[in-house]
Tab-separated table of C-alpha atoms in Angstrom:
chain	number	residue	atom	x	y	z
I	548	SER	CA	92.743	154.608	140.202
I	549	PHE	CA	90.190	157.219	139.212
I	550	GLY	CA	89.399	159.525	136.348
I	551	HIS	CA	86.986	161.854	134.624
I	552	ASN	CA	85.674	162.119	131.052
I	553	GLY	CA	84.493	165.360	129.504
I	554	PHE	CA	81.774	166.126	126.962
I	555	THR	CA	84.176	167.090	124.178
I	556	GLY	CA	86.274	163.929	124.467
I	557	THR	CA	88.726	165.057	127.112
I	558	SER	CA	89.755	162.637	129.820
I	559	MET	CA	91.993	162.400	132.854
I	560	TRP	CA	93.094	159.161	134.500
I	561	ILE	CA	95.146	159.001	137.699
I	562	ASP	CA	96.644	155.762	138.978
I	563	PRO	CA	98.420	156.609	142.262
I	564	GLU	CA	99.508	153.013	142.897
I	565	ASN	CA	101.512	152.871	139.659
I	566	LYS	CA	102.344	156.611	139.648
I	567	ILE	CA	100.692	157.235	136.272
I	568	ILE	CA	98.699	160.260	135.136
I	569	VAL	CA	97.209	160.421	131.639
I	570	ILE	CA	95.504	163.594	130.416
I	571	LEU	CA	93.891	163.713	126.983
I	572	LEU	CA	92.762	167.102	125.675
I	573	THR	CA	90.494	166.966	122.630
I	574	ASN	CA	87.635	168.862	121.042
I	575	ALA	CA	85.089	166.509	119.478
I	576	VAL	CA	82.639	169.300	118.748
I	577	HIS	CA	84.947	171.495	116.633
I	578	PRO	CA	84.086	172.862	114.127
I	579	ASN	CA	80.536	171.761	114.977
I	580	ARG	CA	78.679	169.121	116.995
I	581	SER	CA	78.094	166.861	113.983
I	582	TRP	CA	81.749	165.803	114.356
I	583	LYS	CA	80.935	164.192	117.707
I	584	LYS	CA	80.329	160.533	116.907
I	585	PRO	CA	80.115	157.585	119.338
I	586	LYS	CA	83.157	155.898	117.751
I	587	TYR	CA	85.210	158.964	118.663
I	588	TYR	CA	85.090	158.075	122.347
I	589	ASP	CA	86.596	154.643	121.699
I	590	TRP	CA	89.910	156.440	121.130
I	591	ARG	CA	90.047	157.560	124.749
I	592	GLN	CA	90.180	154.009	126.059
I	593	ARG	CA	92.607	152.951	123.345
I	594	ILE	CA	95.029	155.770	124.172
I	595	HIS	CA	94.896	155.100	127.907
I	596	SER	CA	95.394	151.361	127.282
I	597	ALA	CA	98.342	152.106	124.972
I	598	VAL	CA	100.043	154.088	127.749
I	599	TYR	CA	99.740	151.143	130.133
I	600	GLU	CA	100.908	148.694	127.475
I	601	THR	CA	103.910	150.867	126.574
I	602	LEU	CA	104.945	150.992	130.234
I	603	GLY	CA	104.794	147.196	130.459
I	604	PHE	CA	101.658	146.823	132.566
I	605	LYS	CA	100.075	144.341	130.153
I	606	GLU	CA	102.549	141.680	131.252
I	607	ARG	CA	102.137	142.586	134.935
I	608	ASN	CA	98.349	142.250	134.912
I	609	PRO	CA	97.215	139.541	132.463
I	610	ASN	CA	93.638	139.758	133.809
I	611	PHE	CA	93.186	143.308	132.518
I	612	ASN	CA	90.729	143.562	129.597
I	613	TRP	CA	92.933	145.069	126.883
I	614	ARG	CA	91.518	146.673	123.743
I	615	LYS	CA	92.700	145.396	120.385
I	616	GLN	CA	95.094	147.704	118.600
I	617	TRP	CA	93.581	149.959	115.930
């Protein structure tokens, strides 16, 4: 799998083996850059993890380091 994170909080994750693509479009700097806080980027990983959990991959890979639910 591979992916890319953007400055404004966007991210793309592609997992060809499991046929999953997750694209997150956000704007952490609107209306200004003071909105961009480090905690904001924690949501990216949580959303991507939630997709995998919803599709049942948590049970298939118990060694994966899952984030606690928010």
